[in-house]
Short mmCIF file of C-alpha atoms and ligand atoms in Angstrom, two decimals:
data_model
loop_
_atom_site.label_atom_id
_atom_site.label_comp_id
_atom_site.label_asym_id
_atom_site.label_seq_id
_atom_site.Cartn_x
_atom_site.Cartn_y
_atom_site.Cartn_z
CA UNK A 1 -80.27 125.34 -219.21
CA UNK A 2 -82.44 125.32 -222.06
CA UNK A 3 -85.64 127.19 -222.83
CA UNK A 4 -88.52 124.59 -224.29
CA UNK A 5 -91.04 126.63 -226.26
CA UNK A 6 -92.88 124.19 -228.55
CA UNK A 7 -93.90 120.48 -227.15
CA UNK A 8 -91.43 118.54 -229.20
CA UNK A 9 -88.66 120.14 -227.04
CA UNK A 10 -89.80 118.01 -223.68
CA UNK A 11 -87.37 115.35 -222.80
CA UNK A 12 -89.12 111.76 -222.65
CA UNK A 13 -90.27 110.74 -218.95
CA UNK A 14 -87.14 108.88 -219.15
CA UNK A 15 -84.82 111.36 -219.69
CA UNK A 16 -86.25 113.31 -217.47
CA UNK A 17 -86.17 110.39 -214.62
CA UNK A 18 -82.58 109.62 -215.09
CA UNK A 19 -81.39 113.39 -215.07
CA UNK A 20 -78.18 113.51 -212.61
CA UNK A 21 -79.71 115.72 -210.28
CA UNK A 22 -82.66 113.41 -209.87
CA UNK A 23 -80.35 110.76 -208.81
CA UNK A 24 -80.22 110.33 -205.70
CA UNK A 25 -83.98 110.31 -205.13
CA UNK A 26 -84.23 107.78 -207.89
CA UNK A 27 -82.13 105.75 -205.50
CA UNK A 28 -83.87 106.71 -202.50
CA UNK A 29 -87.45 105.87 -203.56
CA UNK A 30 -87.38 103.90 -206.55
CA UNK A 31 -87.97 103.98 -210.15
CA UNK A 32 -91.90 104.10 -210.14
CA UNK A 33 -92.43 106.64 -207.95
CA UNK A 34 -90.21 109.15 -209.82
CA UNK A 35 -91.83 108.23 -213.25
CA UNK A 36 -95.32 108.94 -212.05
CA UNK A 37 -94.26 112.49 -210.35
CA UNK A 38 -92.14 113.10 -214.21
CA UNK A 39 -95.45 111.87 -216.11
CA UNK A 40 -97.40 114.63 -213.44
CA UNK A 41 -94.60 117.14 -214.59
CA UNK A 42 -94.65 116.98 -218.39
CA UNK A 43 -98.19 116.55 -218.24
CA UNK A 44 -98.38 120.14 -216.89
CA UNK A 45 -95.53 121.18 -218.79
CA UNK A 46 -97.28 120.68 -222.17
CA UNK A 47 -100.19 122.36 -221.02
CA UNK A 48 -98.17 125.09 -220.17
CA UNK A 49 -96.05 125.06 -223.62
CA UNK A 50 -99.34 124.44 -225.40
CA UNK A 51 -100.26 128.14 -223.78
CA UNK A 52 -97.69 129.71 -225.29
CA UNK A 53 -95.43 129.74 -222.07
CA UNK A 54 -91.75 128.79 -221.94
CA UNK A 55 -90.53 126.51 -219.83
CA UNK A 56 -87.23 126.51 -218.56
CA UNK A 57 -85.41 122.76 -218.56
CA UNK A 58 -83.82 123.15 -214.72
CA UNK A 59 -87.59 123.77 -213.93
CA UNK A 60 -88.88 120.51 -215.06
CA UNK A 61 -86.32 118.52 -213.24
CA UNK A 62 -87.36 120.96 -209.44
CA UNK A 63 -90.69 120.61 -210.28
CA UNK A 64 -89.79 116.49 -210.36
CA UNK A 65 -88.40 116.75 -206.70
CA UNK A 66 -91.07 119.21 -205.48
CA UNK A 67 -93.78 116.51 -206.96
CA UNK A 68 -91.86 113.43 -204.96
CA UNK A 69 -92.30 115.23 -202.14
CA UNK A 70 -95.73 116.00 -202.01
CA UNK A 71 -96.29 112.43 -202.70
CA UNK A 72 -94.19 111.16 -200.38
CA UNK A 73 -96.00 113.69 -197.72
CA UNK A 74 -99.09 111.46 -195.67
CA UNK A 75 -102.18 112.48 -196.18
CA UNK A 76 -102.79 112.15 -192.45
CA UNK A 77 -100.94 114.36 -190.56
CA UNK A 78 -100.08 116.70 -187.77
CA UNK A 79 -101.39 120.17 -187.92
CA UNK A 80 -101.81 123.50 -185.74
CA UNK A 81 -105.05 123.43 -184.27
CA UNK A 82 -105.45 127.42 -184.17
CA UNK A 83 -109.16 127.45 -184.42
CA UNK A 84 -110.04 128.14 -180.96
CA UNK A 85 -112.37 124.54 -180.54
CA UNK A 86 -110.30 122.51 -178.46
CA UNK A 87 -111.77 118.62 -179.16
CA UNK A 88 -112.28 119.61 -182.72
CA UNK A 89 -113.65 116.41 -184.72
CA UNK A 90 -111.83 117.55 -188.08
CA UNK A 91 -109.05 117.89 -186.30
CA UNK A 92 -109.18 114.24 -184.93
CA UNK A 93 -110.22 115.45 -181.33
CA UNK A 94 -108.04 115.17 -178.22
CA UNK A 95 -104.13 115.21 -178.24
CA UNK A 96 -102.73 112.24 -176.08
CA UNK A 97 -100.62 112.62 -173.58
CA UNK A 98 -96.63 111.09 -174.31
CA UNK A 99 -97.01 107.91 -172.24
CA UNK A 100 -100.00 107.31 -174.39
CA UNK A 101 -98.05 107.54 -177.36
CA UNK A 102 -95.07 105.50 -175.79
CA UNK A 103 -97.62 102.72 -175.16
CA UNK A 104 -98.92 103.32 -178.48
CA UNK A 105 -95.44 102.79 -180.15
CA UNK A 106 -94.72 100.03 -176.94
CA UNK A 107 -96.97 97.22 -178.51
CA UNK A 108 -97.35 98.62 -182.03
CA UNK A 109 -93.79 97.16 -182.34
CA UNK A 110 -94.07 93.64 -181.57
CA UNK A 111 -96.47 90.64 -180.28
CA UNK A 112 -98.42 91.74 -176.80
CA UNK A 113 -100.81 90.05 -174.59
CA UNK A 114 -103.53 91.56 -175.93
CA UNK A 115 -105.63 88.49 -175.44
CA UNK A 116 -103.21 86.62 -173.34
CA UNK A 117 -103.46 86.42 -169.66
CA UNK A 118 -99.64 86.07 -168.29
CA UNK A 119 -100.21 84.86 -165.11
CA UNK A 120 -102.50 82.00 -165.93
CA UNK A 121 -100.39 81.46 -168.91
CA UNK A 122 -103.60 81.02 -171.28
CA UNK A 123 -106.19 83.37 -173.25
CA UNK A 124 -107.26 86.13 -171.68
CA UNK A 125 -109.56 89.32 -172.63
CA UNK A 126 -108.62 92.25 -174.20
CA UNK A 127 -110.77 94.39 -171.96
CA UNK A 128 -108.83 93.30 -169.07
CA UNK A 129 -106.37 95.98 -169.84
CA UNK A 130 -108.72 99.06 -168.99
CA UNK A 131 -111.48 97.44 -167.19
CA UNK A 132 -110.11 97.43 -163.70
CA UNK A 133 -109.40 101.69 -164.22
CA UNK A 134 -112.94 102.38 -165.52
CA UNK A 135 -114.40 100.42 -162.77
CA UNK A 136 -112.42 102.25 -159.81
CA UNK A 137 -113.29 105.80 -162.28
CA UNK A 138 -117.27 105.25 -162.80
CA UNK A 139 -117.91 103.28 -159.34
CA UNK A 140 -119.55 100.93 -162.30
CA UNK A 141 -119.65 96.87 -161.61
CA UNK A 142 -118.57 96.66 -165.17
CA UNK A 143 -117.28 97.90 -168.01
CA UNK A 144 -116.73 97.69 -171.81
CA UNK A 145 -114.88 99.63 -174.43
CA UNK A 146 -115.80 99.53 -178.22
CA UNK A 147 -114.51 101.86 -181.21
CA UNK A 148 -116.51 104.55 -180.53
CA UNK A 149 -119.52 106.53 -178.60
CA UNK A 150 -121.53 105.92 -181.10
CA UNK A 151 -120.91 102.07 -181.30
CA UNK A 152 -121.52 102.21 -177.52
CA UNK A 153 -124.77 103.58 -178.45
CA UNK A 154 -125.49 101.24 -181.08
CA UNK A 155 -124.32 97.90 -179.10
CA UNK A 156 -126.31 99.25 -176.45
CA UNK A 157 -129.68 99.14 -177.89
CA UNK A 158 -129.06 96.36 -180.52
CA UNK A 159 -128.15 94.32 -176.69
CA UNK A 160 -130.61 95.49 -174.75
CA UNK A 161 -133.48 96.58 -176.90
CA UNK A 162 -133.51 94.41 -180.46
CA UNK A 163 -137.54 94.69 -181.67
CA UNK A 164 -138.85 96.26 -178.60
CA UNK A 165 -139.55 99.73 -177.48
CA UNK A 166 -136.79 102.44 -176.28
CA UNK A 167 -138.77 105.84 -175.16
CA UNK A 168 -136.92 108.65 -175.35
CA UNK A 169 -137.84 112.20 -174.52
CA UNK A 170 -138.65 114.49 -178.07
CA UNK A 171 -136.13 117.33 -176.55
CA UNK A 172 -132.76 114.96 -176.79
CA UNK A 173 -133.47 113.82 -180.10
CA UNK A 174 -130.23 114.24 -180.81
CA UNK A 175 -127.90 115.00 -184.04
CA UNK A 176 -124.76 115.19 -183.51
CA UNK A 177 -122.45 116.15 -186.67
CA UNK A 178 -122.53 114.17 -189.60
CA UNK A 179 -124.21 110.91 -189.82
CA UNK A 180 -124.90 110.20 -185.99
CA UNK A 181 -128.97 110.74 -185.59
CA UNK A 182 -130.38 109.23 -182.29
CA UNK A 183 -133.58 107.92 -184.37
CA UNK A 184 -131.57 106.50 -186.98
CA UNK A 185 -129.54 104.70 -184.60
CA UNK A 186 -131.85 103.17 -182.86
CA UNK A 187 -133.36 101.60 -186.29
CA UNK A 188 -130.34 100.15 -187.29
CA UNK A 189 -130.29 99.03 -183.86
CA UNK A 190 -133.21 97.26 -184.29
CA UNK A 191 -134.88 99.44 -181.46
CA UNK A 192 -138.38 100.75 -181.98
CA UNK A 193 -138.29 104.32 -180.87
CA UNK A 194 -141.07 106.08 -179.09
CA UNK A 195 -141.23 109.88 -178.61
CA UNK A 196 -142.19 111.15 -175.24
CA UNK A 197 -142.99 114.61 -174.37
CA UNK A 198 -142.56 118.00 -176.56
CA UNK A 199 -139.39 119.43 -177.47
CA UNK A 200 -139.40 121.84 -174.55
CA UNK A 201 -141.15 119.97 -171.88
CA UNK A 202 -141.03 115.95 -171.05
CA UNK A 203 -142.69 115.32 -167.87
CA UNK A 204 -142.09 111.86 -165.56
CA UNK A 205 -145.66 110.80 -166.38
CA UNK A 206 -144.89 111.54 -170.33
CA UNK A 207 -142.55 108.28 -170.09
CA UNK A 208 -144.98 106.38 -167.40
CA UNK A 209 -147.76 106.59 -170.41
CA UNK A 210 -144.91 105.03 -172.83
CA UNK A 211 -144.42 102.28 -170.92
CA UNK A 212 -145.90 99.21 -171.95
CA UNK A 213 -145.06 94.86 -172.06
CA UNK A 214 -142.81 95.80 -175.31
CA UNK A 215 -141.11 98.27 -173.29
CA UNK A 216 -137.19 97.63 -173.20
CA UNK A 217 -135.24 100.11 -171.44
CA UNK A 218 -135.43 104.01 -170.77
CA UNK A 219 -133.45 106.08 -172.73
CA UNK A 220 -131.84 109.76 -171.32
CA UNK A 221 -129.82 111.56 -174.15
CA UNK A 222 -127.36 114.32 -173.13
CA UNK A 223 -128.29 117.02 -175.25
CA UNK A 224 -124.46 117.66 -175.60
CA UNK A 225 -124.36 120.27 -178.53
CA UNK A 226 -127.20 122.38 -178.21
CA UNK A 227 -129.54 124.26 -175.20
CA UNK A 228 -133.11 124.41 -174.66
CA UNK A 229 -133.93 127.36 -172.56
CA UNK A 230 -136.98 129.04 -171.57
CA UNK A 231 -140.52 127.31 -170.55
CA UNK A 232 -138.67 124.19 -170.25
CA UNK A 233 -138.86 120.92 -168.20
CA UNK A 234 -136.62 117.65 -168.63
CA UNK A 235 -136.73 114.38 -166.62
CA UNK A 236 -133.73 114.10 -163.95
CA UNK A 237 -131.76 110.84 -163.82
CA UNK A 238 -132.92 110.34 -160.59
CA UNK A 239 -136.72 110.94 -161.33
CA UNK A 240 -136.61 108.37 -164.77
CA UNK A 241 -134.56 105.82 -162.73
CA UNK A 242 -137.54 105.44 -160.04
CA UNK A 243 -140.15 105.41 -163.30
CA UNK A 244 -137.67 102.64 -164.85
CA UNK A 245 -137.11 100.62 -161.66
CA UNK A 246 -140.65 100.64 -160.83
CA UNK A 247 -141.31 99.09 -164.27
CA UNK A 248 -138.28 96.42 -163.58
CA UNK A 249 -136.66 98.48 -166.73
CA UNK A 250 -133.20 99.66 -166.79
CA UNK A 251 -132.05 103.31 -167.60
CA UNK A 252 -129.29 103.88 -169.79
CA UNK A 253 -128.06 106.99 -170.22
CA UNK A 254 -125.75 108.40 -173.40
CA UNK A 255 -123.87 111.09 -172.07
CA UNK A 256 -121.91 111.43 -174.90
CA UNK A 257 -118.32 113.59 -173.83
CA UNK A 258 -119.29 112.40 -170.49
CA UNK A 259 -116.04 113.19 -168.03
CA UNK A 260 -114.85 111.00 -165.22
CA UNK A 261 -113.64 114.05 -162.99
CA UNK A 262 -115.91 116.77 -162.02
CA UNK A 263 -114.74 119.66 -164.06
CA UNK A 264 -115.99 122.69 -161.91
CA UNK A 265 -112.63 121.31 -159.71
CA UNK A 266 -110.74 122.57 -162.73
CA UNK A 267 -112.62 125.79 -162.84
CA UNK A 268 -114.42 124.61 -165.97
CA UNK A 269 -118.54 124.38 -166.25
CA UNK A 270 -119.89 121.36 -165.02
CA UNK A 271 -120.47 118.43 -167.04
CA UNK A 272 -121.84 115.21 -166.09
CA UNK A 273 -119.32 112.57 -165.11
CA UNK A 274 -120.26 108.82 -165.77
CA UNK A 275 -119.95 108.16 -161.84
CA UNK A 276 -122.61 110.40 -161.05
CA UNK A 277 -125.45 109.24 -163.77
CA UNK A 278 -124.85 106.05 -162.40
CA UNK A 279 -124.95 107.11 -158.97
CA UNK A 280 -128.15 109.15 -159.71
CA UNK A 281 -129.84 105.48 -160.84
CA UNK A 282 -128.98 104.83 -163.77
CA UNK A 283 -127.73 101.49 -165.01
CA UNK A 284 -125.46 102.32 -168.03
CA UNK A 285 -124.05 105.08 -168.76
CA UNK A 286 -121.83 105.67 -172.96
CA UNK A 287 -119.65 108.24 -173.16
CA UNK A 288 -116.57 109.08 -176.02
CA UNK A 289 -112.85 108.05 -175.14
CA UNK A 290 -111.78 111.13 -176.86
CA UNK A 291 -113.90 113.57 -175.85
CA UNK A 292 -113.67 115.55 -172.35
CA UNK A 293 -111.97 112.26 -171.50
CA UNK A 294 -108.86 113.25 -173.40
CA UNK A 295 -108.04 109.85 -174.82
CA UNK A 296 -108.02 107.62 -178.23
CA UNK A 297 -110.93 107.44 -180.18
CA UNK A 298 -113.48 104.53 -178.00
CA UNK A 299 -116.34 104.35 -176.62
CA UNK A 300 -117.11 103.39 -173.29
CA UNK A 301 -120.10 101.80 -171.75
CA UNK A 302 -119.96 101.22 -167.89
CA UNK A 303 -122.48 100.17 -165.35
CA UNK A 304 -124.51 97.04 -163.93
CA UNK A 305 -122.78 93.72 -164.30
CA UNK A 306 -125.48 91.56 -165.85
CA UNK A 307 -126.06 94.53 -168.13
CA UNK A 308 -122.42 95.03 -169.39
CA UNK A 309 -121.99 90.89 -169.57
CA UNK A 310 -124.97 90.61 -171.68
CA UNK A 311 -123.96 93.30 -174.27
CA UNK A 312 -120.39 91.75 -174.46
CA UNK A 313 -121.85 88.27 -175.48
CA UNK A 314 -123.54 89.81 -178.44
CA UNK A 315 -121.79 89.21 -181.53
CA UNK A 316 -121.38 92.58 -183.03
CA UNK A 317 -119.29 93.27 -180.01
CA UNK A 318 -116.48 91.50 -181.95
CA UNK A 319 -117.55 93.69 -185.11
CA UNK A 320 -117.21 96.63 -182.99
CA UNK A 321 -114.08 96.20 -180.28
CA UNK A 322 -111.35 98.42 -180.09
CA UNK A 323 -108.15 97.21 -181.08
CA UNK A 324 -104.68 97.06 -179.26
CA UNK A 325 -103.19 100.37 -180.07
CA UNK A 326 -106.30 102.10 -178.40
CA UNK A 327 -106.46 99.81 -175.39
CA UNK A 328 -102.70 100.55 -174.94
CA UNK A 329 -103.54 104.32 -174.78
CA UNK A 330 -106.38 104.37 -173.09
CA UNK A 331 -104.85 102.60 -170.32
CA UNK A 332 -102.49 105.27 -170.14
CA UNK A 333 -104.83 107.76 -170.36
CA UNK A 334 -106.78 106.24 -167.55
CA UNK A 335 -103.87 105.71 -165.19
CA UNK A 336 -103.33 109.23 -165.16
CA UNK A 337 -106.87 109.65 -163.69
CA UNK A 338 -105.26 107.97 -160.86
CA UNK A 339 -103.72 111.18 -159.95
CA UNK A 340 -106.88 113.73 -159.87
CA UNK A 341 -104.07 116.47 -158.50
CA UNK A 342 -101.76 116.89 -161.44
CA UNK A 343 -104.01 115.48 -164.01
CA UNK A 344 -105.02 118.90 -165.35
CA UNK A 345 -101.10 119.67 -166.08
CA UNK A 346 -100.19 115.95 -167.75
CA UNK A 347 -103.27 115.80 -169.82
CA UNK A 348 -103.04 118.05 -172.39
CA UNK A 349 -107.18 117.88 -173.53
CA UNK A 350 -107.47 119.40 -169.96
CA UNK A 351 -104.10 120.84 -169.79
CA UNK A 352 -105.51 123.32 -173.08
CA UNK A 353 -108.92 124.04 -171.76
CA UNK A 354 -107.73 125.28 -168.44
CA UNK A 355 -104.44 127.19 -170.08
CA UNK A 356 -105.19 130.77 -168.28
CA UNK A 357 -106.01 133.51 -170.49
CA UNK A 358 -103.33 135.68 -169.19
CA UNK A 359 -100.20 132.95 -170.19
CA UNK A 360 -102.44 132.69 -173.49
CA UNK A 361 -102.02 136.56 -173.85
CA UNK A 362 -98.42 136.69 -173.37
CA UNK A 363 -97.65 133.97 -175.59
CA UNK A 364 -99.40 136.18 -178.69
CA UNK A 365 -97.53 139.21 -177.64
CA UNK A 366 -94.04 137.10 -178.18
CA UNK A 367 -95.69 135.65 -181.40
CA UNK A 368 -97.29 138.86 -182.52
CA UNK A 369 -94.19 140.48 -184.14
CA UNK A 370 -92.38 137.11 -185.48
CA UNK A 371 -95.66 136.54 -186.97
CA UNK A 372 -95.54 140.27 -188.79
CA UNK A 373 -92.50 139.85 -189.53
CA UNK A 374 -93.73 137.00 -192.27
CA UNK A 375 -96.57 138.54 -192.98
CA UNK A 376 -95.64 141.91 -194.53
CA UNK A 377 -98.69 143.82 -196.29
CA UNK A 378 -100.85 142.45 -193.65
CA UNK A 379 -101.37 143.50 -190.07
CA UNK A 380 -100.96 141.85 -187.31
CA UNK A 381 -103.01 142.33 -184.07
CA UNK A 382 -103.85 140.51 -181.29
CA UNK A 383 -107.47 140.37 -179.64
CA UNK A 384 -109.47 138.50 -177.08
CA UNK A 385 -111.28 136.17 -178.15
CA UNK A 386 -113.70 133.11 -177.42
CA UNK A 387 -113.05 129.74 -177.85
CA UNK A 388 -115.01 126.97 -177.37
CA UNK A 389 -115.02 123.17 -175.89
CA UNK A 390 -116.06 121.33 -179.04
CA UNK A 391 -117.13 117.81 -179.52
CA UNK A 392 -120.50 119.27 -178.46
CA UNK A 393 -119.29 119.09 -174.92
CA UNK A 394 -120.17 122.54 -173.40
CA UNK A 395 -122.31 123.80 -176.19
CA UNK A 396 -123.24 127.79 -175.17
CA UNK A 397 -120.49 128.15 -172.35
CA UNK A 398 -117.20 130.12 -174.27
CA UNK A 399 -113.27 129.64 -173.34
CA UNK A 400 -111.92 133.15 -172.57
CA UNK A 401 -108.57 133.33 -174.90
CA UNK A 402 -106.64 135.21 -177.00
CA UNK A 403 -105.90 135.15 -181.08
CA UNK A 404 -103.36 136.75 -183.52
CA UNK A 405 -105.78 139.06 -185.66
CA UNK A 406 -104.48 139.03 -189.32
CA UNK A 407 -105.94 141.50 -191.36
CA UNK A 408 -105.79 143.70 -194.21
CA UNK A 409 -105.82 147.42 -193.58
CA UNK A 410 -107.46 149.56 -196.36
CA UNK A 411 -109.22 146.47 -198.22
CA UNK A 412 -112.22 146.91 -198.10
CA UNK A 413 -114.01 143.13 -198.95
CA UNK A 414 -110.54 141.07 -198.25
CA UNK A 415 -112.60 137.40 -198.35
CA UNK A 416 -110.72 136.73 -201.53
CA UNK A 417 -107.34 137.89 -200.09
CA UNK A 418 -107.69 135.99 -196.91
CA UNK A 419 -109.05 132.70 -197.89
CA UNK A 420 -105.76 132.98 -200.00
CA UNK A 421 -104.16 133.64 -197.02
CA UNK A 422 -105.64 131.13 -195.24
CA UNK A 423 -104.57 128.60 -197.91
CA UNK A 424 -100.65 129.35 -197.76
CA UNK A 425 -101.07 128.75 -193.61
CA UNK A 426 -102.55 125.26 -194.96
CA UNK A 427 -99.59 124.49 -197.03
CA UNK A 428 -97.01 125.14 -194.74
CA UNK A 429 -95.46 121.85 -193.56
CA UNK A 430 -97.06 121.65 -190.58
CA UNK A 431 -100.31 122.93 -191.71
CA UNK A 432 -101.56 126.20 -189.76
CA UNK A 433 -105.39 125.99 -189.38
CA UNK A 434 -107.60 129.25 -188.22
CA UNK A 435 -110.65 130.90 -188.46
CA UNK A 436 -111.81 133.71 -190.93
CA UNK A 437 -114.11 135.67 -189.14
CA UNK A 438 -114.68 139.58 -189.16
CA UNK A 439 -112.81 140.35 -192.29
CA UNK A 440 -109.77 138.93 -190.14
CA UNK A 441 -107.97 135.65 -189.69
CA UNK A 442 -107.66 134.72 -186.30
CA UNK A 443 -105.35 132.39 -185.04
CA UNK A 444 -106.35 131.02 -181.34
CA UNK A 445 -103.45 130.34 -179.68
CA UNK A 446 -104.86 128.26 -176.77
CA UNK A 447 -103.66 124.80 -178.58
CA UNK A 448 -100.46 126.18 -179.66
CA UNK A 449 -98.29 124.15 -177.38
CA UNK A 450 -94.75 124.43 -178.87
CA UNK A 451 -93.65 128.40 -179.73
CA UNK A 452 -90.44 127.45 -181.40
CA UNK A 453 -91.90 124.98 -183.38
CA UNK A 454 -94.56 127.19 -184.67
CA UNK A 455 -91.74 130.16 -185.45
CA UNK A 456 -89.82 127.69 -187.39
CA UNK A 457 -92.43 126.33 -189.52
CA UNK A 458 -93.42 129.89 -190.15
CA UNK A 459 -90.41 130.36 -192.52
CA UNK A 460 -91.96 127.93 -195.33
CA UNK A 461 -95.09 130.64 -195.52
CA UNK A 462 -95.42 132.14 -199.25
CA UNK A 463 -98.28 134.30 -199.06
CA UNK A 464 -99.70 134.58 -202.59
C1 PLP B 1 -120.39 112.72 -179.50
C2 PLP B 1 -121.65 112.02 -179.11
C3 PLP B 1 -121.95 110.76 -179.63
C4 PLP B 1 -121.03 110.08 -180.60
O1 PLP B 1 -119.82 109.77 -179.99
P1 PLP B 1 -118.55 109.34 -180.90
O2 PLP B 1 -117.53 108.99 -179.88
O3 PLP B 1 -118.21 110.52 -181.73
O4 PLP B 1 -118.97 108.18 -181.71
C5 PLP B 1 -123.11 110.15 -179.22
N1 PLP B 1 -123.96 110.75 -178.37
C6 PLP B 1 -123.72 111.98 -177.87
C7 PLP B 1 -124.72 112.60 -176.93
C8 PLP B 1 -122.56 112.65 -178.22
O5 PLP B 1 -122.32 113.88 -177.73
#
């Protein structure tokens, strides 16, 4: 071991590369690899030296094999949800269930009939794979998947409604996270929209006076992430389907998480299922695949036949279809469905928003002192706590649970000390994320599926 003190003393990136305890990585991922992650190394290293720090020789070559692995790690990965939203969007939504992922890694492996119809023995269509379930799910004639709700939305309009008028009540103006605006997708639609009503009260006869020859369609937005209450009034399906159908126009609704089974069965608040807009009157319904649903990332847009065929023959339908990996898992998704009775327990969206609080509760009292056990200098508590749907599903109603409370006793403004905390759960292998709230970090353990899994990552934590 040798001590480097002045810049002159770092071995080339060469040297360095070819150092015999760097071997058998060199072997194992190659020669280019290892001399970027030595260039990262002596890089830092001179920086260091340049400081006035020594720099031990055995620490270059480690810091070489911890740099190979970082860059070998994905960037995408698994993580602990812990932050009490259940369909979180950061955290790529709903988990599938495993014959999702077996029919994931079925035709990810080889050729399928994706587009090939085995009976007939000639080209068939993609859409054949889920249609059939959505049908018998909705009680729609028809029914077509695309990448996402938003595309549903988009395909929709651009279909149905290309330079002519969409009304569309001024309370469900919607924006949902990011980059999804109602108004700006209907412009990129090509739709024209027209506002109807106030933001607290649109009235049947608001959307009668909208109505006009360039009229196209009625549209009904689920206000899925936020609550009017108070003096207000909103058009029922029901009610806009009679002003539509009297007008020969159809009504589309965007539900957006939508669900295909009524949730209040499940002991969940009510949200409205596709097969009951369209039973209500309306003539399509869009919803998210990976919403309530508990699927892949797709959108879904189900109802009259003529409606449905007319959107598929447009051409950015090909720009926008879903591809065979998702079709293969929302199948499987779907066919659970099937099975209303033990769907709750073999699909784990649903499975993790009806977990009782009490099993919730008992699973942080076996985590509560392995967890203190790591975390010495810190205290470790646990609290009820309130979770919530996410994916703007649900927006005010809460998800009774329960959360490991870390916090620092005695501290008085700890932000600094548990953001720092927060960052070492991030780091662990299987990244740990929470929630900072209340000068605590709370970990919501309604997600947490596997204990054992969770201990054992839990050894890898270096809290700063
Ligand atoms: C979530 C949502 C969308 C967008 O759906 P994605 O599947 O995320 O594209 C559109 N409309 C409403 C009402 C939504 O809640």
């Amino acid at each position: 071991m040798s001590v480097i003190d002045t810049p002159d003393k770092l071995p080339s990136v060469d040297r360095l590369v070819n150092h015999s305890s760097l071997s058998a990585l060199l072997v194992e991922h190659g020669a280019p690899l290892l001399t970027r992650c030595a260039r990262e190394v002596l890089a830092q290293a001179r920086v260091s030296v340049l400081a006035g720090q020594r720099v031990e020789s055995d620490e270059l070559v480690e810091s070489v094999d911890t740099e190979v692995a970082r860059a070998l790690r994905p960037s995408l990965r698994r993580v602990f949800n812990l932050t009490g939203t259940v369909l979180h969007t950061n955290l790529g939504r709903a988990p599938l269930p495993e014959s999702a992922i077996a029919a994931i890694a079925a035709v990810a492996r080889g050729a399928s009939n994706l587009e090939f119809d085995l009976e007939a023995g000639k080209r068939g269509d993609r859409q054949d794979h889920v249609e059939d379930y959505l049908r018998r799910l909705t009680g729609a004639e028809r029914a077509l998947v695309v990448n996402n709700n938003a595309a549903a939305v988009l395909l929709t309009l651009n279909s149905l409604a290309l330079r002519r008028q969409v009304p569309v009540s001024r309370g469900e103006l919607i924006e949902i996270g990011g980059a999804f605006r109602m108004p700006d997708i209907m412009a990129r639609a090509g739709s024209k929209l027209v506002e109807v009503g106030t933001t607290n009260r649109t009235r049947a006869s608001d959307f009668e006076a909208a109505i006009n020859p360039r009229t196209a369609l009625l549209m009904k937005v689920h206000t899925s992430n936020y609550q009017i209450r108070g003096f207000t009034q909103q058009v029922g399906e029901q009610e806009l389907a009679a002003v539509a159908h009297a007008h020969d126009l159809p009504l589309v609704t965007d539900l957006g998480s939508g669900s295909l089974v009524d949730l209040e069965n499940l002991g969940l608040p009510h949200e409205p299922t596709a097969s009951e807009a369209l039973l209500a009157g309306a003539d399509l319904v869009t919803f998210s695949g990976d919403k309530l649903l508990g699927g892949p990332q797709a959108g879904i847009i189900a109802g009259r036949g003529e409606l449905v065929a007319k959107i598929a023959r447009n051409p950015m339908a090909r720009a926008l279809r879903p591809d065979k990996l998702t079709l293969a898992a929302l199948a499987a998704v779907l066919r659970l469905y099937e099975d209303p009775a033990r769907l709750a327990a073999r699909l784990p969206a649903l499975r993790w928003l009806t977990r009782e609080p009490a099993a919730i509760e008992a699973m942080a009292e076996r985590l509560a002192p392995i967890v203190q056990a790591r975390c010495s200098g810190l205290r470790v508590g646990i609290e009820a706590t309130r979770g919530q749907v996410g994916s703007g599903a649900l927006p005010v109603d809460s998800l009774d649970s329960f959360a490991l409370k870390i916090d620092l006793p005695g501290i008085r403004r700890p932000g600094k000390r548990l953001q720092a905390l927060a960052r070492s759960l991030r780091e662990l292998p299987l990244p740990v994320i929470g929630r900072i709230a209340d000068d605590a970090l709370w970990l919501d353990l309604r997600c947490l599926d596997d204990e054992a899994e969770f201990i054992d990552n839990l050894q890898y934590l270096e809290i700063a």
